[in-house]
Amino acid sequence: MVRSRAALTTTAVTAVAELLGVDATAVCTDAQFTDLGLNSTQLARLTARLEDAMGVEVSLTAMYDYPDIDRLVEYLAMR
């Protein structure tokens, strides 16, 4: 499955915004997930949402190895 960075970014921004209860325009893609206000439970939920939306496995470890949307998208786009 080919995944464009733009589509992955949109999916991730939307998922983070939904978890935080904010508008997607308020989500900065280069801010760390913890700085955005996501706790470990929300990060686990985020992995599940991303897996469902993207059709690719996203480990909880990846959320810490690639701690912001930009870095995570870069990683996922190469998989």
PDB file of N, CA, C and O in Angstrom:
ATOM      1  N   MET A   1       0.847  -1.183   0.000  1.00  0.00           N
ATOM      2  CA  MET A   1       0.000   0.000   0.000  1.00  0.00           C
ATOM      3  C   MET A   1       0.892   1.246   0.000  1.00  0.00           C
ATOM      4  O   MET A   1       1.772   1.388   0.827  1.00  0.00           O
ATOM      5  N   VAL A   2       0.660   2.114  -0.938  1.00  0.00           N
ATOM      6  CA  VAL A   2       1.414   3.365  -1.012  1.00  0.00           C
ATOM      7  C   VAL A   2       0.706   4.413  -0.166  1.00  0.00           C
ATOM      8  O   VAL A   2      -0.498   4.595  -0.281  1.00  0.00           O
ATOM      9  N   ARG A   3       1.472   5.058   0.682  1.00  0.00           N
ATOM     10  CA  ARG A   3       0.896   6.075   1.553  1.00  0.00           C
ATOM     11  C   ARG A   3       1.670   7.370   1.355  1.00  0.00           C
ATOM     12  O   ARG A   3       2.870   7.408   1.581  1.00  0.00           O
ATOM     13  N   SER A   4       0.969   8.398   0.963  1.00  0.00           N
ATOM     14  CA  SER A   4       1.641   9.684   0.792  1.00  0.00           C
ATOM     15  C   SER A   4       1.849  10.336   2.155  1.00  0.00           C
ATOM     16  O   SER A   4       1.060  10.125   3.081  1.00  0.00           O
ATOM     17  N   ARG A   5       2.892  11.115   2.255  1.00  0.00           N
ATOM     18  CA  ARG A   5       3.161  11.831   3.504  1.00  0.00           C
ATOM     19  C   ARG A   5       2.006  12.769   3.853  1.00  0.00           C
ATOM     20  O   ARG A   5       1.636  12.901   5.011  1.00  0.00           O
ATOM     21  N   ALA A   6       1.441  13.417   2.840  1.00  0.00           N
ATOM     22  CA  ALA A   6       0.331  14.346   3.096  1.00  0.00           C
ATOM     23  C   ALA A   6      -0.869  13.618   3.681  1.00  0.00           C
ATOM     24  O   ALA A   6      -1.482  14.091   4.644  1.00  0.00           O
ATOM     25  N   ALA A   7      -1.193  12.457   3.132  1.00  0.00           N
ATOM     26  CA  ALA A   7      -2.335  11.684   3.641  1.00  0.00           C
ATOM     27  C   ALA A   7      -2.051  11.173   5.053  1.00  0.00           C
ATOM     28  O   ALA A   7      -2.935  11.201   5.918  1.00  0.00           O
ATOM     29  N   LEU A   8      -0.827  10.706   5.282  1.00  0.00           N
ATOM     30  CA  LEU A   8      -0.458  10.237   6.618  1.00  0.00           C
ATOM     31  C   LEU A   8      -0.515  11.374   7.628  1.00  0.00           C
ATOM     32  O   LEU A   8      -1.003  11.191   8.753  1.00  0.00           O
ATOM     33  N   THR A   9      -0.030  12.535   7.239  1.00  0.00           N
ATOM     34  CA  THR A   9      -0.045  13.692   8.135  1.00  0.00           C
ATOM     35  C   THR A   9      -1.476  14.089   8.470  1.00  0.00           C
ATOM     36  O   THR A   9      -1.811  14.314   9.642  1.00  0.00           O
ATOM     37  N   THR A  10      -2.328  14.152   7.471  1.00  0.00           N
ATOM     38  CA  THR A  10      -3.728  14.513   7.704  1.00  0.00           C
ATOM     39  C   THR A  10      -4.391  13.520   8.643  1.00  0.00           C
ATOM     40  O   THR A  10      -5.107  13.911   9.574  1.00  0.00           O
ATOM     41  N   THR A  11      -4.143  12.247   8.426  1.00  0.00           N
ATOM     42  CA  THR A  11      -4.717  11.206   9.281  1.00  0.00           C
ATOM     43  C   THR A  11      -4.235  11.356  10.717  1.00  0.00           C
ATOM     44  O   THR A  11      -5.026  11.285  11.664  1.00  0.00           O
ATOM     45  N   ALA A  12      -2.938  11.572  10.893  1.00  0.00           N
ATOM     46  CA  ALA A  12      -2.376  11.701  12.238  1.00  0.00           C
ATOM     47  C   ALA A  12      -2.877  12.959  12.931  1.00  0.00           C
ATOM     48  O   ALA A  12      -3.245  12.920  14.114  1.00  0.00           O
ATOM     49  N   VAL A  13      -2.918  14.075  12.223  1.00  0.00           N
ATOM     50  CA  VAL A  13      -3.406  15.334  12.806  1.00  0.00           C
ATOM     51  C   VAL A  13      -4.861  15.182  13.232  1.00  0.00           C
ATOM     52  O   VAL A  13      -5.240  15.597  14.335  1.00  0.00           O
ATOM     53  N   THR A  14      -5.663  14.579  12.395  1.00  0.00           N
ATOM     54  CA  THR A  14      -7.082  14.383  12.717  1.00  0.00           C
ATOM     55  C   THR A  14      -7.243  13.509  13.952  1.00  0.00           C
ATOM     56  O   THR A  14      -8.036  13.824  14.848  1.00  0.00           O
ATOM     57  N   ALA A  15      -6.478  12.432  14.017  1.00  0.00           N
ATOM     58  CA  ALA A  15      -6.571  11.525  15.164  1.00  0.00           C
ATOM     59  C   ALA A  15      -6.140  12.214  16.456  1.00  0.00           C
ATOM     60  O   ALA A  15      -6.799  12.074  17.496  1.00  0.00           O
ATOM     61  N   VAL A  16      -5.049  12.965  16.409  1.00  0.00           N
ATOM     62  CA  VAL A  16      -4.574  13.682  17.605  1.00  0.00           C
ATOM     63  C   VAL A  16      -5.612  14.724  18.029  1.00  0.00           C
ATOM     64  O   VAL A  16      -5.941  14.837  19.217  1.00  0.00           O
ATOM     65  N   ALA A  17      -6.147  15.460  17.082  1.00  0.00           N
ATOM     66  CA  ALA A  17      -7.149  16.483  17.399  1.00  0.00           C
ATOM     67  C   ALA A  17      -8.376  15.863  18.054  1.00  0.00           C
ATOM     68  O   ALA A  17      -8.906  16.407  19.037  1.00  0.00           O
ATOM     69  N   GLU A  18      -8.812  14.720  17.542  1.00  0.00           N
ATOM     70  CA  GLU A  18      -9.972  14.048  18.132  1.00  0.00           C
ATOM     71  C   GLU A  18      -9.684  13.591  19.555  1.00  0.00           C
ATOM     72  O   GLU A  18     -10.529  13.737  20.443  1.00  0.00           O
ATOM     73  N   LEU A  19      -8.506  13.034  19.784  1.00  0.00           N
ATOM     74  CA  LEU A  19      -8.148  12.592  21.139  1.00  0.00           C
ATOM     75  C   LEU A  19      -8.070  13.755  22.116  1.00  0.00           C
ATOM     76  O   LEU A  19      -8.427  13.606  23.287  1.00  0.00           O
ATOM     77  N   LEU A  20      -7.606  14.892  21.640  1.00  0.00           N
ATOM     78  CA  LEU A  20      -7.462  16.060  22.513  1.00  0.00           C
ATOM     79  C   LEU A  20      -8.729  16.906  22.586  1.00  0.00           C
ATOM     80  O   LEU A  20      -8.831  17.788  23.436  1.00  0.00           O
ATOM     81  N   GLY A  21      -9.672  16.659  21.676  1.00  0.00           N
ATOM     82  CA  GLY A  21     -10.899  17.451  21.658  1.00  0.00           C
ATOM     83  C   GLY A  21     -10.665  18.875  21.185  1.00  0.00           C
ATOM     84  O   GLY A  21     -11.275  19.810  21.696  1.00  0.00           O
ATOM     85  N   VAL A  22      -9.745  19.033  20.215  1.00  0.00           N
ATOM     86  CA  VAL A  22      -9.429  20.355  19.677  1.00  0.00           C
ATOM     87  C   VAL A  22      -9.614  20.330  18.168  1.00  0.00           C
ATOM     88  O   VAL A  22      -9.713  19.271  17.547  1.00  0.00           O
ATOM     89  N   ASP A  23      -9.622  21.498  17.560  1.00  0.00           N
ATOM     90  CA  ASP A  23      -9.675  21.602  16.111  1.00  0.00           C
ATOM     91  C   ASP A  23      -8.326  21.163  15.537  1.00  0.00           C
ATOM     92  O   ASP A  23      -7.277  21.421  16.137  1.00  0.00           O
ATOM     93  N   ALA A  24      -8.352  20.530  14.388  1.00  0.00           N
ATOM     94  CA  ALA A  24      -7.126  20.030  13.767  1.00  0.00           C
ATOM     95  C   ALA A  24      -6.120  21.149  13.489  1.00  0.00           C
ATOM     96  O   ALA A  24      -4.912  20.909  13.509  1.00  0.00           O
ATOM     97  N   THR A  25      -6.602  22.348  13.275  1.00  0.00           N
ATOM     98  CA  THR A  25      -5.681  23.466  13.009  1.00  0.00           C
ATOM     99  C   THR A  25      -4.850  23.826  14.236  1.00  0.00           C
ATOM    100  O   THR A  25      -3.838  24.517  14.110  1.00  0.00           O
ATOM    101  N   ALA A  26      -5.256  23.354  15.403  1.00  0.00           N
ATOM    102  CA  ALA A  26      -4.524  23.636  16.639  1.00  0.00           C
ATOM    103  C   ALA A  26      -3.393  22.636  16.886  1.00  0.00           C
ATOM    104  O   ALA A  26      -2.619  22.804  17.830  1.00  0.00           O
ATOM    105  N   VAL A  27      -3.286  21.616  16.040  1.00  0.00           N
ATOM    106  CA  VAL A  27      -2.278  20.574  16.234  1.00  0.00           C
ATOM    107  C   VAL A  27      -1.027  20.901  15.421  1.00  0.00           C
ATOM    108  O   VAL A  27      -1.060  20.948  14.199  1.00  0.00           O
ATOM    109  N   CYS A  28       0.061  21.119  16.117  1.00  0.00           N
ATOM    110  CA  CYS A  28       1.348  21.431  15.490  1.00  0.00           C
ATOM    111  C   CYS A  28       2.076  20.112  15.211  1.00  0.00           C
ATOM    112  O   CYS A  28       2.287  19.316  16.133  1.00  0.00           O
ATOM    113  N   THR A  29       2.454  19.894  13.967  1.00  0.00           N
ATOM    114  CA  THR A  29       3.034  18.609  13.587  1.00  0.00           C
ATOM    115  C   THR A  29       4.468  18.394  14.059  1.00  0.00           C
ATOM    116  O   THR A  29       4.946  17.263  14.059  1.00  0.00           O
ATOM    117  N   ASP A  30       5.137  19.458  14.491  1.00  0.00           N
ATOM    118  CA  ASP A  30       6.502  19.268  14.987  1.00  0.00           C
ATOM    119  C   ASP A  30       6.601  19.361  16.505  1.00  0.00           C
ATOM    120  O   ASP A  30       7.696  19.325  17.064  1.00  0.00           O
ATOM    121  N   ALA A  31       5.452  19.448  17.173  1.00  0.00           N
ATOM    122  CA  ALA A  31       5.436  19.432  18.645  1.00  0.00           C
ATOM    123  C   ALA A  31       5.380  17.976  19.112  1.00  0.00           C
ATOM    124  O   ALA A  31       4.677  17.150  18.520  1.00  0.00           O
ATOM    125  N   GLN A  32       6.129  17.662  20.150  1.00  0.00           N
ATOM    126  CA  GLN A  32       6.107  16.301  20.678  1.00  0.00           C
ATOM    127  C   GLN A  32       4.716  15.966  21.192  1.00  0.00           C
ATOM    128  O   GLN A  32       3.987  16.831  21.675  1.00  0.00           O
ATOM    129  N   PHE A  33       4.351  14.690  21.071  1.00  0.00           N
ATOM    130  CA  PHE A  33       3.031  14.246  21.483  1.00  0.00           C
ATOM    131  C   PHE A  33       2.743  14.633  22.936  1.00  0.00           C
ATOM    132  O   PHE A  33       1.648  15.085  23.259  1.00  0.00           O
ATOM    133  N   THR A  34       3.744  14.482  23.804  1.00  0.00           N
ATOM    134  CA  THR A  34       3.536  14.834  25.206  1.00  0.00           C
ATOM    135  C   THR A  34       3.344  16.340  25.383  1.00  0.00           C
ATOM    136  O   THR A  34       2.573  16.770  26.235  1.00  0.00           O
ATOM    137  N   ASP A  35       4.021  17.139  24.564  1.00  0.00           N
ATOM    138  CA  ASP A  35       3.842  18.593  24.626  1.00  0.00           C
ATOM    139  C   ASP A  35       2.456  19.011  24.134  1.00  0.00           C
ATOM    140  O   ASP A  35       1.937  20.046  24.555  1.00  0.00           O
ATOM    141  N   LEU A  36       1.886  18.208  23.257  1.00  0.00           N
ATOM    142  CA  LEU A  36       0.521  18.476  22.793  1.00  0.00           C
ATOM    143  C   LEU A  36      -0.502  18.143  23.871  1.00  0.00           C
ATOM    144  O   LEU A  36      -1.638  18.583  23.802  1.00  0.00           O
ATOM    145  N   GLY A  37      -0.073  17.349  24.859  1.00  0.00           N
ATOM    146  CA  GLY A  37      -0.967  16.998  25.958  1.00  0.00           C
ATOM    147  C   GLY A  37      -1.415  15.553  25.971  1.00  0.00           C
ATOM    148  O   GLY A  37      -2.287  15.171  26.745  1.00  0.00           O
ATOM    149  N   LEU A  38      -0.811  14.724  25.112  1.00  0.00           N
ATOM    150  CA  LEU A  38      -1.182  13.307  25.079  1.00  0.00           C
ATOM    151  C   LEU A  38      -0.449  12.546  26.174  1.00  0.00           C
ATOM    152  O   LEU A  38       0.772  12.652  26.304  1.00  0.00           O
ATOM    153  N   ASN A  39      -1.192  11.769  26.935  1.00  0.00           N
ATOM    154  CA  ASN A  39      -0.579  10.918  27.951  1.00  0.00           C
ATOM    155  C   ASN A  39      -0.395   9.512  27.369  1.00  0.00           C
ATOM    156  O   ASN A  39      -0.756   9.256  26.222  1.00  0.00           O
ATOM    157  N   SER A  40       0.163   8.601  28.143  1.00  0.00           N
ATOM    158  CA  SER A  40       0.478   7.264  27.624  1.00  0.00           C
ATOM    159  C   SER A  40      -0.772   6.504  27.181  1.00  0.00           C
ATOM    160  O   SER A  40      -0.732   5.783  26.184  1.00  0.00           O
ATOM    161  N   THR A  41      -1.865   6.670  27.885  1.00  0.00           N
ATOM    162  CA  THR A  41      -3.112   6.012  27.497  1.00  0.00           C
ATOM    163  C   THR A  41      -3.606   6.550  26.165  1.00  0.00           C
ATOM    164  O   THR A  41      -4.020   5.792  25.283  1.00  0.00           O
ATOM    165  N   GLN A  42      -3.533   7.859  25.986  1.00  0.00           N
ATOM    166  CA  GLN A  42      -3.951   8.463  24.724  1.00  0.00           C
ATOM    167  C   GLN A  42      -3.020   8.067  23.581  1.00  0.00           C
ATOM    168  O   GLN A  42      -3.469   7.881  22.449  1.00  0.00           O
ATOM    169  N   LEU A  43      -1.734   7.911  23.863  1.00  0.00           N
ATOM    170  CA  LEU A  43      -0.804   7.460  22.831  1.00  0.00           C
ATOM    171  C   LEU A  43      -1.153   6.045  22.377  1.00  0.00           C
ATOM    172  O   LEU A  43      -1.080   5.736  21.186  1.00  0.00           O
ATOM    173  N   ALA A  44      -1.550   5.190  23.318  1.00  0.00           N
ATOM    174  CA  ALA A  44      -1.979   3.835  22.952  1.00  0.00           C
ATOM    175  C   ALA A  44      -3.232   3.898  22.081  1.00  0.00           C
ATOM    176  O   ALA A  44      -3.353   3.158  21.093  1.00  0.00           O
ATOM    177  N   ARG A  45      -4.166   4.759  22.430  1.00  0.00           N
ATOM    178  CA  ARG A  45      -5.366   4.933  21.600  1.00  0.00           C
ATOM    179  C   ARG A  45      -5.005   5.475  20.225  1.00  0.00           C
ATOM    180  O   ARG A  45      -5.595   5.091  19.222  1.00  0.00           O
ATOM    181  N   LEU A  46      -4.029   6.373  20.188  1.00  0.00           N
ATOM    182  CA  LEU A  46      -3.600   6.948  18.920  1.00  0.00           C
ATOM    183  C   LEU A  46      -3.025   5.865  18.010  1.00  0.00           C
ATOM    184  O   LEU A  46      -3.315   5.848  16.817  1.00  0.00           O
ATOM    185  N   THR A  47      -2.227   4.957  18.560  1.00  0.00           N
ATOM    186  CA  THR A  47      -1.678   3.887  17.728  1.00  0.00           C
ATOM    187  C   THR A  47      -2.802   3.071  17.104  1.00  0.00           C
ATOM    188  O   THR A  47      -2.750   2.740  15.924  1.00  0.00           O
ATOM    189  N   ALA A  48      -3.828   2.765  17.890  1.00  0.00           N
ATOM    190  CA  ALA A  48      -4.960   1.981  17.365  1.00  0.00           C
ATOM    191  C   ALA A  48      -5.686   2.746  16.265  1.00  0.00           C
ATOM    192  O   ALA A  48      -6.045   2.171  15.229  1.00  0.00           O
ATOM    193  N   ARG A  49      -5.901   4.027  16.453  1.00  0.00           N
ATOM    194  CA  ARG A  49      -6.579   4.832  15.432  1.00  0.00           C
ATOM    195  C   ARG A  49      -5.760   4.909  14.148  1.00  0.00           C
ATOM    196  O   ARG A  49      -6.291   4.826  13.053  1.00  0.00           O
ATOM    197  N   LEU A  50      -4.466   5.090  14.307  1.00  0.00           N
ATOM    198  CA  LEU A  50      -3.607   5.171  13.132  1.00  0.00           C
ATOM    199  C   LEU A  50      -3.557   3.836  12.395  1.00  0.00           C
ATOM    200  O   LEU A  50      -3.582   3.796  11.161  1.00  0.00           O
ATOM    201  N   GLU A  51      -3.493   2.742  13.150  1.00  0.00           N
ATOM    202  CA  GLU A  51      -3.495   1.424  12.514  1.00  0.00           C
ATOM    203  C   GLU A  51      -4.770   1.217  11.704  1.00  0.00           C
ATOM    204  O   GLU A  51      -4.719   0.744  10.568  1.00  0.00           O
ATOM    205  N   ASP A  52      -5.911   1.554  12.299  1.00  0.00           N
ATOM    206  CA  ASP A  52      -7.191   1.397  11.602  1.00  0.00           C
ATOM    207  C   ASP A  52      -7.254   2.263  10.349  1.00  0.00           C
ATOM    208  O   ASP A  52      -7.687   1.819   9.292  1.00  0.00           O
ATOM    209  N   ALA A  53      -6.818   3.497  10.468  1.00  0.00           N
ATOM    210  CA  ALA A  53      -6.929   4.450   9.365  1.00  0.00           C
ATOM    211  C   ALA A  53      -5.905   4.202   8.267  1.00  0.00           C
ATOM    212  O   ALA A  53      -6.193   4.413   7.085  1.00  0.00           O
ATOM    213  N   MET A  54      -4.703   3.741   8.658  1.00  0.00           N
ATOM    214  CA  MET A  54      -3.614   3.618   7.695  1.00  0.00           C
ATOM    215  C   MET A  54      -3.397   2.194   7.197  1.00  0.00           C
ATOM    216  O   MET A  54      -2.695   1.981   6.225  1.00  0.00           O
ATOM    217  N   GLY A  55      -3.946   1.236   7.922  1.00  0.00           N
ATOM    218  CA  GLY A  55      -3.757  -0.146   7.532  1.00  0.00           C
ATOM    219  C   GLY A  55      -2.339  -0.652   7.722  1.00  0.00           C
ATOM    220  O   GLY A  55      -1.883  -1.532   7.008  1.00  0.00           O
ATOM    221  N   VAL A  56      -1.643  -0.076   8.674  1.00  0.00           N
ATOM    222  CA  VAL A  56      -0.268  -0.477   8.966  1.00  0.00           C
ATOM    223  C   VAL A  56      -0.100  -0.544  10.481  1.00  0.00           C
ATOM    224  O   VAL A  56      -0.725   0.233  11.207  1.00  0.00           O
ATOM    225  N   GLU A  57       0.714  -1.481  10.946  1.00  0.00           N
ATOM    226  CA  GLU A  57       0.950  -1.596  12.380  1.00  0.00           C
ATOM    227  C   GLU A  57       1.776  -0.412  12.871  1.00  0.00           C
ATOM    228  O   GLU A  57       2.777  -0.046  12.265  1.00  0.00           O
ATOM    229  N   VAL A  58       1.317   0.191  13.954  1.00  0.00           N
ATOM    230  CA  VAL A  58       2.023   1.300  14.591  1.00  0.00           C
ATOM    231  C   VAL A  58       2.217   0.904  16.053  1.00  0.00           C
ATOM    232  O   VAL A  58       1.256   0.864  16.814  1.00  0.00           O
ATOM    233  N   SER A  59       3.435   0.602  16.431  1.00  0.00           N
ATOM    234  CA  SER A  59       3.693   0.173  17.804  1.00  0.00           C
ATOM    235  C   SER A  59       3.723   1.366  18.747  1.00  0.00           C
ATOM    236  O   SER A  59       4.012   2.495  18.335  1.00  0.00           O
ATOM    237  N   LEU A  60       3.440   1.090  19.994  1.00  0.00           N
ATOM    238  CA  LEU A  60       3.527   2.143  21.004  1.00  0.00           C
ATOM    239  C   LEU A  60       4.969   2.637  21.111  1.00  0.00           C
ATOM    240  O   LEU A  60       5.207   3.830  21.323  1.00  0.00           O
ATOM    241  N   THR A  61       5.922   1.747  20.924  1.00  0.00           N
ATOM    242  CA  THR A  61       7.334   2.134  20.949  1.00  0.00           C
ATOM    243  C   THR A  61       7.633   3.181  19.882  1.00  0.00           C
ATOM    244  O   THR A  61       8.411   4.111  20.117  1.00  0.00           O
ATOM    245  N   ALA A  62       7.005   3.056  18.715  1.00  0.00           N
ATOM    246  CA  ALA A  62       7.229   4.023  17.627  1.00  0.00           C
ATOM    247  C   ALA A  62       6.808   5.423  18.051  1.00  0.00           C
ATOM    248  O   ALA A  62       7.410   6.410  17.617  1.00  0.00           O
ATOM    249  N   MET A  63       5.810   5.519  18.911  1.00  0.00           N
ATOM    250  CA  MET A  63       5.336   6.821  19.367  1.00  0.00           C
ATOM    251  C   MET A  63       6.399   7.530  20.197  1.00  0.00           C
ATOM    252  O   MET A  63       6.431   8.753  20.241  1.00  0.00           O
ATOM    253  N   TYR A  64       7.251   6.763  20.839  1.00  0.00           N
ATOM    254  CA  TYR A  64       8.335   7.343  21.633  1.00  0.00           C
ATOM    255  C   TYR A  64       9.606   7.511  20.802  1.00  0.00           C
ATOM    256  O   TYR A  64      10.380   8.449  21.012  1.00  0.00           O
ATOM    257  N   ASP A  65       9.818   6.603  19.849  1.00  0.00           N
ATOM    258  CA  ASP A  65      10.986   6.708  18.971  1.00  0.00           C
ATOM    259  C   ASP A  65      10.838   7.862  17.979  1.00  0.00           C
ATOM    260  O   ASP A  65      11.831   8.462  17.562  1.00  0.00           O
ATOM    261  N   TYR A  66       9.599   8.130  17.581  1.00  0.00           N
ATOM    262  CA  TYR A  66       9.273   9.204  16.629  1.00  0.00           C
ATOM    263  C   TYR A  66       8.224  10.077  17.307  1.00  0.00           C
ATOM    264  O   TYR A  66       7.028   9.944  17.043  1.00  0.00           O
ATOM    265  N   PRO A  67       8.635  10.961  18.230  1.00  0.00           N
ATOM    266  CA  PRO A  67       7.737  11.590  19.192  1.00  0.00           C
ATOM    267  C   PRO A  67       6.903  12.776  18.706  1.00  0.00           C
ATOM    268  O   PRO A  67       6.304  13.475  19.527  1.00  0.00           O
ATOM    269  N   ASP A  68       6.860  13.007  17.396  1.00  0.00           N
ATOM    270  CA  ASP A  68       5.954  14.035  16.895  1.00  0.00           C
ATOM    271  C   ASP A  68       5.388  13.560  15.554  1.00  0.00           C
ATOM    272  O   ASP A  68       5.852  12.561  14.995  1.00  0.00           O
ATOM    273  N   ILE A  69       4.389  14.230  15.070  1.00  0.00           N
ATOM    274  CA  ILE A  69       3.711  13.793  13.856  1.00  0.00           C
ATOM    275  C   ILE A  69       4.671  13.780  12.668  1.00  0.00           C
ATOM    276  O   ILE A  69       4.686  12.812  11.895  1.00  0.00           O
ATOM    277  N   ASP A  70       5.473  14.805  12.507  1.00  0.00           N
ATOM    278  CA  ASP A  70       6.394  14.863  11.371  1.00  0.00           C
ATOM    279  C   ASP A  70       7.330  13.661  11.332  1.00  0.00           C
ATOM    280  O   ASP A  70       7.500  13.023  10.292  1.00  0.00           O
ATOM    281  N   ARG A  71       7.945  13.349  12.451  1.00  0.00           N
ATOM    282  CA  ARG A  71       8.885  12.225  12.492  1.00  0.00           C
ATOM    283  C   ARG A  71       8.173  10.883  12.332  1.00  0.00           C
ATOM    284  O   ARG A  71       8.671   9.980  11.660  1.00  0.00           O
ATOM    285  N   LEU A  72       6.991  10.759  12.958  1.00  0.00           N
ATOM    286  CA  LEU A  72       6.226   9.521  12.840  1.00  0.00           C
ATOM    287  C   LEU A  72       5.800   9.291  11.391  1.00  0.00           C
ATOM    288  O   LEU A  72       5.906   8.187  10.873  1.00  0.00           O
ATOM    289  N   VAL A  73       5.331  10.329  10.739  1.00  0.00           N
ATOM    290  CA  VAL A  73       4.915  10.222   9.336  1.00  0.00           C
ATOM    291  C   VAL A  73       6.098   9.830   8.457  1.00  0.00           C
ATOM    292  O   VAL A  73       5.969   8.977   7.572  1.00  0.00           O
ATOM    293  N   GLU A  74       7.243  10.433   8.693  1.00  0.00           N
ATOM    294  CA  GLU A  74       8.448  10.086   7.931  1.00  0.00           C
ATOM    295  C   GLU A  74       8.748   8.600   8.065  1.00  0.00           C
ATOM    296  O   GLU A  74       9.039   7.907   7.085  1.00  0.00           O
ATOM    297  N   TYR A  75       8.669   8.093   9.278  1.00  0.00           N
ATOM    298  CA  TYR A  75       8.902   6.669   9.553  1.00  0.00           C
ATOM    299  C   TYR A  75       7.854   5.805   8.855  1.00  0.00           C
ATOM    300  O   TYR A  75       8.196   4.829   8.177  1.00  0.00           O
ATOM    301  N   LEU A  76       6.598   6.139   9.007  1.00  0.00           N
ATOM    302  CA  LEU A  76       5.523   5.327   8.433  1.00  0.00           C
ATOM    303  C   LEU A  76       5.534   5.351   6.912  1.00  0.00           C
ATOM    304  O   LEU A  76       5.190   4.361   6.275  1.00  0.00           O
ATOM    305  N   ALA A  77       5.913   6.459   6.332  1.00  0.00           N
ATOM    306  CA  ALA A  77       5.950   6.572   4.875  1.00  0.00           C
ATOM    307  C   ALA A  77       6.997   5.643   4.268  1.00  0.00           C
ATOM    308  O   ALA A  77       6.865   5.248   3.103  1.00  0.00           O
ATOM    309  N   MET A  78       8.007   5.306   5.024  1.00  0.00           N
ATOM    310  CA  MET A  78       9.076   4.440   4.523  1.00  0.00           C
ATOM    311  C   MET A  78       8.779   2.969   4.723  1.00  0.00           C
ATOM    312  O   MET A  78       9.545   2.120   4.275  1.00  0.00           O
ATOM    313  N   ARG A  79       7.708   2.642   5.399  1.00  0.00           N
ATOM    314  CA  ARG A  79       7.389   1.234   5.687  1.00  0.00           C
ATOM    315  C   ARG A  79       6.610   0.610   4.575  1.00  0.00           C
ATOM    316  O   ARG A  79       5.932   1.125   3.829  1.00  0.00           O
TER     317      ARG A  79
END
